[in-house]
PDB file of C-alpha atoms and ligand atoms in Angstrom:
ATOM      1  CA  MET A   1     -50.968 -55.262  18.157  1.00  0.00           C
ATOM      2  CA  ARG A   2     -48.976 -53.161  15.795  1.00  0.00           C
ATOM      3  CA  LYS A   3     -45.949 -54.555  14.080  1.00  0.00           C
ATOM      4  CA  GLN A   4     -42.328 -53.456  14.793  1.00  0.00           C
ATOM      5  CA  ILE A   5     -40.334 -53.073  11.569  1.00  0.00           C
ATOM      6  CA  ALA A   6     -36.728 -52.448  10.619  1.00  0.00           C
ATOM      7  CA  ALA A   7     -36.772 -51.286   7.085  1.00  0.00           C
ATOM      8  CA  ALA A   8     -33.711 -50.856   4.909  1.00  0.00           C
ATOM      9  CA  ASN A   9     -33.645 -48.336   2.127  1.00  0.00           C
ATOM     10  CA  TRP A  10     -30.611 -48.946  -0.025  1.00  0.00           C
ATOM     11  CA  LYS A  11     -31.527 -45.953  -2.300  1.00  0.00           C
ATOM     12  CA  MET A  12     -29.517 -45.863  -5.539  1.00  0.00           C
ATOM     13  CA  ASN A  13     -26.460 -47.660  -4.277  1.00  0.00           C
ATOM     14  CA  LEU A  14     -24.361 -50.749  -4.951  1.00  0.00           C
ATOM     15  CA  THR A  15     -23.380 -52.636  -8.045  1.00  0.00           C
ATOM     16  CA  LEU A  16     -24.739 -56.144  -8.632  1.00  0.00           C
ATOM     17  CA  SER A  17     -21.676 -57.845  -7.028  1.00  0.00           C
ATOM     18  CA  GLN A  18     -21.838 -55.487  -4.026  1.00  0.00           C
ATOM     19  CA  ALA A  19     -25.522 -56.150  -3.578  1.00  0.00           C
ATOM     20  CA  GLU A  20     -24.931 -59.862  -3.655  1.00  0.00           C
ATOM     21  CA  THR A  21     -22.103 -59.589  -1.173  1.00  0.00           C
ATOM     22  CA  LEU A  22     -24.288 -57.474   1.229  1.00  0.00           C
ATOM     23  CA  LEU A  23     -27.313 -59.861   0.911  1.00  0.00           C
ATOM     24  CA  ASN A  24     -24.973 -62.779   1.637  1.00  0.00           C
ATOM     25  CA  GLU A  25     -23.635 -60.961   4.696  1.00  0.00           C
ATOM     26  CA  ILE A  26     -27.086 -60.087   5.941  1.00  0.00           C
ATOM     27  CA  VAL A  27     -28.130 -63.795   5.741  1.00  0.00           C
ATOM     28  CA  ALA A  28     -25.005 -64.832   7.503  1.00  0.00           C
ATOM     29  CA  THR A  29     -25.178 -62.178  10.352  1.00  0.00           C
ATOM     30  CA  PRO A  30     -27.167 -63.372  13.328  1.00  0.00           C
ATOM     31  CA  HIS A  31     -30.334 -61.366  13.985  1.00  0.00           C
ATOM     32  CA  HIS A  32     -33.641 -62.189  15.611  1.00  0.00           C
ATOM     33  CA  LEU A  33     -37.130 -61.318  14.528  1.00  0.00           C
ATOM     34  CA  GLY A  34     -39.965 -62.038  17.039  1.00  0.00           C
ATOM     35  CA  GLU A  35     -43.530 -62.974  16.002  1.00  0.00           C
ATOM     36  CA  ASN A  36     -44.677 -59.375  15.744  1.00  0.00           C
ATOM     37  CA  GLN A  37     -41.525 -58.068  14.102  1.00  0.00           C
ATOM     38  CA  GLN A  38     -40.428 -57.630  10.467  1.00  0.00           C
ATOM     39  CA  ALA A  39     -37.335 -56.726   8.454  1.00  0.00           C
ATOM     40  CA  VAL A  40     -37.976 -55.117   5.124  1.00  0.00           C
ATOM     41  CA  PHE A  41     -35.385 -54.562   2.397  1.00  0.00           C
ATOM     42  CA  ALA A  42     -36.081 -51.871  -0.146  1.00  0.00           C
ATOM     43  CA  VAL A  43     -33.367 -52.568  -2.620  1.00  0.00           C
ATOM     44  CA  PRO A  44     -32.953 -50.899  -6.060  1.00  0.00           C
ATOM     45  CA  ALA A  45     -35.539 -52.332  -8.409  1.00  0.00           C
ATOM     46  CA  ILE A  46     -32.958 -54.066 -10.546  1.00  0.00           C
ATOM     47  CA  TYR A  47     -31.779 -56.171  -7.560  1.00  0.00           C
ATOM     48  CA  ILE A  48     -35.306 -57.199  -6.400  1.00  0.00           C
ATOM     49  CA  PRO A  49     -35.162 -60.764  -8.076  1.00  0.00           C
ATOM     50  CA  LEU A  50     -31.766 -61.384  -6.462  1.00  0.00           C
ATOM     51  CA  ALA A  51     -32.994 -60.103  -3.036  1.00  0.00           C
ATOM     52  CA  LEU A  52     -36.074 -62.342  -3.347  1.00  0.00           C
ATOM     53  CA  GLU A  53     -33.845 -65.333  -4.021  1.00  0.00           C
ATOM     54  CA  LYS A  54     -31.375 -64.669  -1.290  1.00  0.00           C
ATOM     55  CA  LEU A  55     -33.992 -63.820   1.388  1.00  0.00           C
ATOM     56  CA  ALA A  56     -36.453 -66.483   0.366  1.00  0.00           C
ATOM     57  CA  ASN A  57     -38.029 -68.606   3.106  1.00  0.00           C
ATOM     58  CA  LYS A  58     -36.737 -66.231   5.832  1.00  0.00           C
ATOM     59  CA  PRO A  59     -39.645 -65.741   8.310  1.00  0.00           C
ATOM     60  CA  HIS A  60     -40.778 -62.145   8.822  1.00  0.00           C
ATOM     61  CA  VAL A  61     -38.480 -60.855   6.106  1.00  0.00           C
ATOM     62  CA  PHE A  62     -39.752 -58.967   3.092  1.00  0.00           C
ATOM     63  CA  VAL A  63     -38.380 -57.387  -0.028  1.00  0.00           C
ATOM     64  CA  ALA A  64     -39.706 -53.935  -0.881  1.00  0.00           C
ATOM     65  CA  ALA A  65     -39.605 -51.457  -3.751  1.00  0.00           C
ATOM     66  CA  GLN A  66     -38.521 -47.848  -3.242  1.00  0.00           C
ATOM     67  CA  ASN A  67     -41.278 -46.422  -5.456  1.00  0.00           C
ATOM     68  CA  ALA A  68     -44.050 -47.494  -7.828  1.00  0.00           C
ATOM     69  CA  HIS A  69     -46.223 -45.576 -10.429  1.00  0.00           C
ATOM     70  CA  GLN A  70     -49.714 -44.576  -9.460  1.00  0.00           C
ATOM     71  CA  LYS A  71     -51.235 -46.553 -12.444  1.00  0.00           C
ATOM     72  CA  GLN A  72     -51.085 -50.318 -12.586  1.00  0.00           C
ATOM     73  CA  SER A  73     -50.081 -50.523 -16.353  1.00  0.00           C
ATOM     74  CA  GLY A  74     -49.900 -48.373 -19.473  1.00  0.00           C
ATOM     75  CA  ALA A  75     -47.695 -46.140 -21.536  1.00  0.00           C
ATOM     76  CA  TYR A  76     -45.449 -44.863 -18.833  1.00  0.00           C
ATOM     77  CA  THR A  77     -41.951 -45.576 -20.094  1.00  0.00           C
ATOM     78  CA  GLY A  78     -39.348 -46.363 -17.475  1.00  0.00           C
ATOM     79  CA  GLU A  79     -41.929 -46.852 -14.672  1.00  0.00           C
ATOM     80  CA  LEU A  80     -42.917 -49.907 -12.492  1.00  0.00           C
ATOM     81  CA  SER A  81     -46.318 -50.534 -11.139  1.00  0.00           C
ATOM     82  CA  ALA A  82     -47.541 -51.968  -7.807  1.00  0.00           C
ATOM     83  CA  SER A  83     -49.213 -54.868  -9.642  1.00  0.00           C
ATOM     84  CA  MET A  84     -45.999 -55.724 -11.559  1.00  0.00           C
ATOM     85  CA  LEU A  85     -44.131 -55.746  -8.210  1.00  0.00           C
ATOM     86  CA  ALA A  86     -46.829 -57.838  -6.570  1.00  0.00           C
ATOM     87  CA  SER A  87     -46.649 -60.372  -9.499  1.00  0.00           C
ATOM     88  CA  ILE A  88     -43.020 -61.069  -8.624  1.00  0.00           C
ATOM     89  CA  GLY A  89     -43.714 -61.310  -4.858  1.00  0.00           C
ATOM     90  CA  VAL A  90     -43.013 -57.685  -3.689  1.00  0.00           C
ATOM     91  CA  ASN A  91     -45.800 -56.389  -1.537  1.00  0.00           C
ATOM     92  CA  HIS A  92     -44.177 -53.475   0.322  1.00  0.00           C
ATOM     93  CA  ILE A  93     -43.471 -50.164  -1.472  1.00  0.00           C
ATOM     94  CA  ILE A  94     -42.039 -46.995  -0.012  1.00  0.00           C
ATOM     95  CA  VAL A  95     -44.162 -43.985  -0.981  1.00  0.00           C
ATOM     96  CA  GLY A  96     -43.252 -40.355  -0.694  1.00  0.00           C
ATOM     97  CA  HIS A  97     -39.623 -40.491   0.489  1.00  0.00           C
ATOM     98  CA  SER A  98     -38.408 -36.882   0.899  1.00  0.00           C
ATOM     99  CA  GLU A  99     -35.883 -37.502  -1.947  1.00  0.00           C
ATOM    100  CA  ARG A 100     -38.745 -38.333  -4.296  1.00  0.00           C
ATOM    101  CA  ARG A 101     -40.832 -35.437  -3.040  1.00  0.00           C
ATOM    102  CA  GLU A 102     -37.841 -33.044  -3.622  1.00  0.00           C
ATOM    103  CA  TYR A 103     -36.005 -34.306  -6.771  1.00  0.00           C
ATOM    104  CA  PHE A 104     -39.052 -35.788  -8.574  1.00  0.00           C
ATOM    105  CA  ALA A 105     -41.576 -33.215  -7.498  1.00  0.00           C
ATOM    106  CA  GLU A 106     -43.995 -35.705  -6.000  1.00  0.00           C
ATOM    107  CA  SER A 107     -46.891 -33.851  -4.498  1.00  0.00           C
ATOM    108  CA  ASP A 108     -49.224 -34.855  -1.708  1.00  0.00           C
ATOM    109  CA  ALA A 109     -51.998 -35.398  -4.268  1.00  0.00           C
ATOM    110  CA  LEU A 110     -49.794 -37.728  -6.401  1.00  0.00           C
ATOM    111  CA  LEU A 111     -48.779 -39.734  -3.275  1.00  0.00           C
ATOM    112  CA  ALA A 112     -52.459 -40.124  -2.369  1.00  0.00           C
ATOM    113  CA  GLU A 113     -52.892 -41.852  -5.825  1.00  0.00           C
ATOM    114  CA  LYS A 114     -49.854 -43.997  -5.209  1.00  0.00           C
ATOM    115  CA  VAL A 115     -51.187 -45.142  -1.823  1.00  0.00           C
ATOM    116  CA  ASP A 116     -54.531 -45.986  -3.343  1.00  0.00           C
ATOM    117  CA  ALA A 117     -52.851 -47.967  -6.159  1.00  0.00           C
ATOM    118  CA  ILE A 118     -50.805 -50.012  -3.671  1.00  0.00           C
ATOM    119  CA  LEU A 119     -53.693 -50.615  -1.300  1.00  0.00           C
ATOM    120  CA  SER A 120     -56.024 -51.568  -4.128  1.00  0.00           C
ATOM    121  CA  ILE A 121     -53.943 -54.660  -4.759  1.00  0.00           C
ATOM    122  CA  GLN A 122     -53.495 -55.481  -1.093  1.00  0.00           C
ATOM    123  CA  SER A 123     -49.890 -54.406  -0.936  1.00  0.00           C
ATOM    124  CA  THR A 124     -48.408 -52.281   1.876  1.00  0.00           C
ATOM    125  CA  PRO A 125     -47.432 -48.609   1.392  1.00  0.00           C
ATOM    126  CA  ILE A 126     -44.646 -47.356   3.686  1.00  0.00           C
ATOM    127  CA  PHE A 127     -45.683 -43.747   3.586  1.00  0.00           C
ATOM    128  CA  CYS A 128     -42.954 -41.205   4.407  1.00  0.00           C
ATOM    129  CA  CYS A 129     -43.504 -37.853   5.992  1.00  0.00           C
ATOM    130  CA  GLY A 130     -41.325 -35.286   7.688  1.00  0.00           C
ATOM    131  CA  GLU A 131     -40.267 -31.618   7.806  1.00  0.00           C
ATOM    132  CA  PRO A 132     -37.329 -29.693   6.456  1.00  0.00           C
ATOM    133  CA  LEU A 133     -35.002 -27.829   8.882  1.00  0.00           C
ATOM    134  CA  SER A 134     -36.619 -24.481   8.375  1.00  0.00           C
ATOM    135  CA  ILE A 135     -39.979 -25.887   9.646  1.00  0.00           C
ATOM    136  CA  ARG A 136     -38.297 -27.513  12.616  1.00  0.00           C
ATOM    137  CA  GLU A 137     -36.516 -24.277  13.474  1.00  0.00           C
ATOM    138  CA  ALA A 138     -39.827 -22.462  13.302  1.00  0.00           C
ATOM    139  CA  GLU A 139     -41.301 -25.188  15.574  1.00  0.00           C
ATOM    140  CA  THR A 140     -44.150 -25.804  13.196  1.00  0.00           C
ATOM    141  CA  GLN A 141     -43.320 -29.503  12.420  1.00  0.00           C
ATOM    142  CA  ASN A 142     -46.489 -30.906  13.909  1.00  0.00           C
ATOM    143  CA  ALA A 143     -48.751 -28.843  11.630  1.00  0.00           C
ATOM    144  CA  PHE A 144     -46.470 -29.569   8.593  1.00  0.00           C
ATOM    145  CA  VAL A 145     -46.552 -33.283   9.060  1.00  0.00           C
ATOM    146  CA  GLU A 146     -50.273 -33.277   9.887  1.00  0.00           C
ATOM    147  CA  ALA A 147     -50.964 -31.610   6.568  1.00  0.00           C
ATOM    148  CA  GLN A 148     -48.936 -34.259   4.746  1.00  0.00           C
ATOM    149  CA  LEU A 149     -51.033 -36.996   6.439  1.00  0.00           C
ATOM    150  CA  LYS A 150     -54.334 -35.223   5.713  1.00  0.00           C
ATOM    151  CA  ASN A 151     -53.544 -34.504   2.119  1.00  0.00           C
ATOM    152  CA  SER A 152     -52.344 -38.022   1.249  1.00  0.00           C
ATOM    153  CA  LEU A 153     -53.955 -40.445   3.644  1.00  0.00           C
ATOM    154  CA  PHE A 154     -57.052 -39.003   5.288  1.00  0.00           C
ATOM    155  CA  HIS A 155     -59.287 -40.016   2.416  1.00  0.00           C
ATOM    156  CA  LEU A 156     -58.764 -43.663   3.340  1.00  0.00           C
ATOM    157  CA  SER A 157     -61.210 -45.716   5.369  1.00  0.00           C
ATOM    158  CA  ALA A 158     -60.316 -46.964   8.895  1.00  0.00           C
ATOM    159  CA  GLU A 159     -60.016 -50.469   7.312  1.00  0.00           C
ATOM    160  CA  ALA A 160     -57.471 -49.210   4.812  1.00  0.00           C
ATOM    161  CA  ILE A 161     -55.412 -46.842   7.033  1.00  0.00           C
ATOM    162  CA  VAL A 162     -54.362 -49.705   9.337  1.00  0.00           C
ATOM    163  CA  LYS A 163     -52.656 -51.346   6.369  1.00  0.00           C
ATOM    164  CA  VAL A 164     -50.393 -48.235   5.855  1.00  0.00           C
ATOM    165  CA  VAL A 165     -46.953 -48.116   7.600  1.00  0.00           C
ATOM    166  CA  ILE A 166     -45.944 -44.594   8.389  1.00  0.00           C
ATOM    167  CA  ALA A 167     -42.275 -43.548   8.331  1.00  0.00           C
ATOM    168  CA  TYR A 168     -41.665 -40.204  10.001  1.00  0.00           C
ATOM    169  CA  GLU A 169     -38.339 -38.845   8.638  1.00  0.00           C
ATOM    170  CA  PRO A 170     -37.170 -35.356   9.505  1.00  0.00           C
ATOM    171  CA  ILE A 171     -35.414 -34.233   6.331  1.00  0.00           C
ATOM    172  CA  TRP A 172     -32.704 -32.515   8.406  1.00  0.00           C
ATOM    173  CA  ALA A 173     -31.755 -35.897   9.890  1.00  0.00           C
ATOM    174  CA  ILE A 174     -31.641 -37.912   6.614  1.00  0.00           C
ATOM    175  CA  GLY A 175     -28.104 -38.845   5.607  1.00  0.00           C
ATOM    176  CA  THR A 176     -26.691 -35.997   7.733  1.00  0.00           C
ATOM    177  CA  GLY A 177     -25.509 -37.939  10.776  1.00  0.00           C
ATOM    178  CA  LYS A 178     -27.842 -35.650  12.838  1.00  0.00           C
ATOM    179  CA  THR A 179     -30.483 -37.721  14.573  1.00  0.00           C
ATOM    180  CA  ALA A 180     -33.553 -36.363  16.293  1.00  0.00           C
ATOM    181  CA  SER A 181     -33.325 -37.018  20.047  1.00  0.00           C
ATOM    182  CA  SER A 182     -35.356 -39.915  21.225  1.00  0.00           C
ATOM    183  CA  GLN A 183     -37.596 -37.386  22.940  1.00  0.00           C
ATOM    184  CA  GLN A 184     -38.039 -35.386  19.719  1.00  0.00           C
ATOM    185  CA  ALA A 185     -38.959 -38.660  17.923  1.00  0.00           C
ATOM    186  CA  GLN A 186     -41.383 -39.659  20.678  1.00  0.00           C
ATOM    187  CA  ASP A 187     -43.061 -36.256  20.712  1.00  0.00           C
ATOM    188  CA  ILE A 188     -43.874 -36.166  17.015  1.00  0.00           C
ATOM    189  CA  HIS A 189     -44.793 -39.846  16.734  1.00  0.00           C
ATOM    190  CA  ALA A 190     -47.199 -39.312  19.606  1.00  0.00           C
ATOM    191  CA  TYR A 191     -48.531 -36.349  17.746  1.00  0.00           C
ATOM    192  CA  ILE A 192     -48.904 -38.299  14.495  1.00  0.00           C
ATOM    193  CA  ARG A 193     -50.738 -41.037  16.349  1.00  0.00           C
ATOM    194  CA  SER A 194     -53.055 -38.367  17.930  1.00  0.00           C
ATOM    195  CA  CYS A 195     -53.887 -37.163  14.414  1.00  0.00           C
ATOM    196  CA  PHE A 196     -54.974 -40.744  13.439  1.00  0.00           C
ATOM    197  CA  ALA A 197     -56.850 -41.014  16.734  1.00  0.00           C
ATOM    198  CA  THR A 198     -58.742 -37.815  16.088  1.00  0.00           C
ATOM    199  CA  LYS A 199     -59.691 -38.970  12.554  1.00  0.00           C
ATOM    200  CA  TYR A 200     -60.193 -42.725  13.020  1.00  0.00           C
ATOM    201  CA  GLY A 201     -60.357 -43.326  16.879  1.00  0.00           C
ATOM    202  CA  GLU A 202     -57.924 -44.539  19.369  1.00  0.00           C
ATOM    203  CA  ALA A 203     -58.187 -48.209  18.604  1.00  0.00           C
ATOM    204  CA  VAL A 204     -57.297 -47.623  14.966  1.00  0.00           C
ATOM    205  CA  ALA A 205     -54.465 -45.259  15.684  1.00  0.00           C
ATOM    206  CA  ASN A 206     -52.961 -47.836  18.057  1.00  0.00           C
ATOM    207  CA  GLU A 207     -52.811 -50.350  15.221  1.00  0.00           C
ATOM    208  CA  ILE A 208     -50.696 -48.165  12.985  1.00  0.00           C
ATOM    209  CA  SER A 209     -46.920 -48.766  12.966  1.00  0.00           C
ATOM    210  CA  ILE A 210     -44.956 -45.473  12.807  1.00  0.00           C
ATOM    211  CA  LEU A 211     -41.289 -45.905  12.043  1.00  0.00           C
ATOM    212  CA  TYR A 212     -38.570 -43.275  12.649  1.00  0.00           C
ATOM    213  CA  GLY A 213     -36.085 -42.506   9.902  1.00  0.00           C
ATOM    214  CA  GLY A 214     -32.982 -40.229   9.939  1.00  0.00           C
ATOM    215  CA  SER A 215     -29.498 -41.411  10.626  1.00  0.00           C
ATOM    216  CA  VAL A 216     -30.543 -44.484  12.600  1.00  0.00           C
ATOM    217  CA  LYS A 217     -27.571 -46.635  13.426  1.00  0.00           C
ATOM    218  CA  ALA A 218     -26.690 -49.570  15.719  1.00  0.00           C
ATOM    219  CA  SER A 219     -25.498 -47.154  18.391  1.00  0.00           C
ATOM    220  CA  ASN A 220     -28.769 -45.151  18.659  1.00  0.00           C
ATOM    221  CA  ALA A 221     -31.479 -47.658  17.490  1.00  0.00           C
ATOM    222  CA  LYS A 222     -32.263 -49.167  20.896  1.00  0.00           C
ATOM    223  CA  GLU A 223     -32.877 -45.880  22.578  1.00  0.00           C
ATOM    224  CA  ILE A 224     -35.001 -44.453  19.675  1.00  0.00           C
ATOM    225  CA  PHE A 225     -37.012 -47.762  19.418  1.00  0.00           C
ATOM    226  CA  SER A 226     -37.716 -47.875  23.061  1.00  0.00           C
ATOM    227  CA  GLN A 227     -39.946 -44.832  22.862  1.00  0.00           C
ATOM    228  CA  PRO A 228     -43.628 -45.875  23.176  1.00  0.00           C
ATOM    229  CA  ASP A 229     -44.756 -44.428  19.902  1.00  0.00           C
ATOM    230  CA  VAL A 230     -41.734 -45.502  17.834  1.00  0.00           C
ATOM    231  CA  ASP A 231     -42.338 -48.871  16.163  1.00  0.00           C
ATOM    232  CA  GLY A 232     -39.036 -49.329  14.362  1.00  0.00           C
ATOM    233  CA  GLY A 233     -37.063 -47.494  11.790  1.00  0.00           C
ATOM    234  CA  LEU A 234     -36.519 -46.766   8.134  1.00  0.00           C
ATOM    235  CA  VAL A 235     -32.777 -46.859   7.654  1.00  0.00           C
ATOM    236  CA  GLY A 236     -30.648 -45.560   4.759  1.00  0.00           C
ATOM    237  CA  GLY A 237     -26.784 -45.473   5.268  1.00  0.00           C
ATOM    238  CA  ALA A 238     -26.566 -47.922   8.086  1.00  0.00           C
ATOM    239  CA  SER A 239     -28.579 -50.538   6.111  1.00  0.00           C
ATOM    240  CA  LEU A 240     -25.668 -50.906   3.711  1.00  0.00           C
ATOM    241  CA  ILE A 241     -23.602 -52.482   6.411  1.00  0.00           C
ATOM    242  CA  ALA A 242     -24.753 -55.992   7.408  1.00  0.00           C
ATOM    243  CA  THR A 243     -23.589 -55.904  11.016  1.00  0.00           C
ATOM    244  CA  GLU A 244     -25.067 -52.432  11.558  1.00  0.00           C
ATOM    245  CA  PHE A 245     -28.431 -53.393  10.101  1.00  0.00           C
ATOM    246  CA  ALA A 246     -28.512 -56.658  12.033  1.00  0.00           C
ATOM    247  CA  ALA A 247     -27.996 -54.772  15.273  1.00  0.00           C
ATOM    248  CA  ILE A 248     -30.701 -52.422  14.312  1.00  0.00           C
ATOM    249  CA  ILE A 249     -33.087 -55.413  13.708  1.00  0.00           C
ATOM    250  CA  ASN A 250     -32.057 -56.689  17.163  1.00  0.00           C
ATOM    251  CA  ALA A 251     -32.848 -53.304  18.674  1.00  0.00           C
ATOM    252  CA  LEU A 252     -36.566 -53.706  17.940  1.00  0.00           C
ATOM    253  CA  SER A 253     -37.887 -54.061  21.457  1.00  0.00           C
TER     254      SER A 253
HETATM  255  C1  LIG B 301     -33.636 -42.754   4.490  1.00  0.00           C
HETATM  256  O1  LIG B 301     -33.170 -42.871   3.390  1.00  0.00           O
HETATM  257  O2  LIG B 301     -34.845 -42.955   4.610  1.00  0.00           O
HETATM  258  C2  LIG B 301     -32.881 -42.527   5.635  1.00  0.00           C
HETATM  259  C3  LIG B 301     -33.393 -42.277   6.873  1.00  0.00           C
HETATM  260  O3  LIG B 301     -31.549 -42.332   5.438  1.00  0.00           O
HETATM  261  P1  LIG B 301     -30.362 -42.319   6.612  1.00  0.00           P
HETATM  262  O4  LIG B 301     -30.632 -43.456   7.583  1.00  0.00           O
HETATM  263  O5  LIG B 301     -29.040 -42.504   5.891  1.00  0.00           O
HETATM  264  O6  LIG B 301     -30.479 -41.006   7.285  1.00  0.00           O
END
């Protein structure tokens, strides 16, 4: 049975004291995670040790990184590798967020290398895909997202692909307050799953968690997460407010 996941992406926000306050508030705010559910906190790299300490021994709760380099070590000043992250207890890494694709020119081919690096040490990539507004307006979002999946993931074996978490994030809905309707989310999630079914078979496709991202908040999470092919969310802005994110965790159905 595929996992349901509420993933927080703090992006490049908060000072140390603000991060500490938020983590304390998260721990103190009641939220429930069932057997098949997870909460994942992708905090800025500098706060990972703090998050690991504050969230230690919380069942079904994981600390994640927002990025990692495609090599495991070497002369890459300023970078962090998946093995370095794993060595301190971080086994979830966001790959290919639209902000990294856009501002850091991360290509599909580079993202394929990052996914391979993460899987090669048994960590979990949270692979982001999603279309810009112009593509949505032209109604070619399915082909656009399918190409992203093919170019970065379809070289993987069936055994490997089930270890990848997908985050579908329409760029026009990220940080804009505009959310895809629950029907729009369901339609493209079903399409994404059908792409995996065509490539790997139905059974494999049904094991892959597909999260929705784009202005998810406490008030809309339940409706979006109730769609049959939506397995949770990747959440930016609302993950910076403990009560909002706790409600989003509780909306995992
Ligand atoms: C994100 O950063 O992945 C995101 C979905 O942001 P927001 O929830 O703020 O739209």
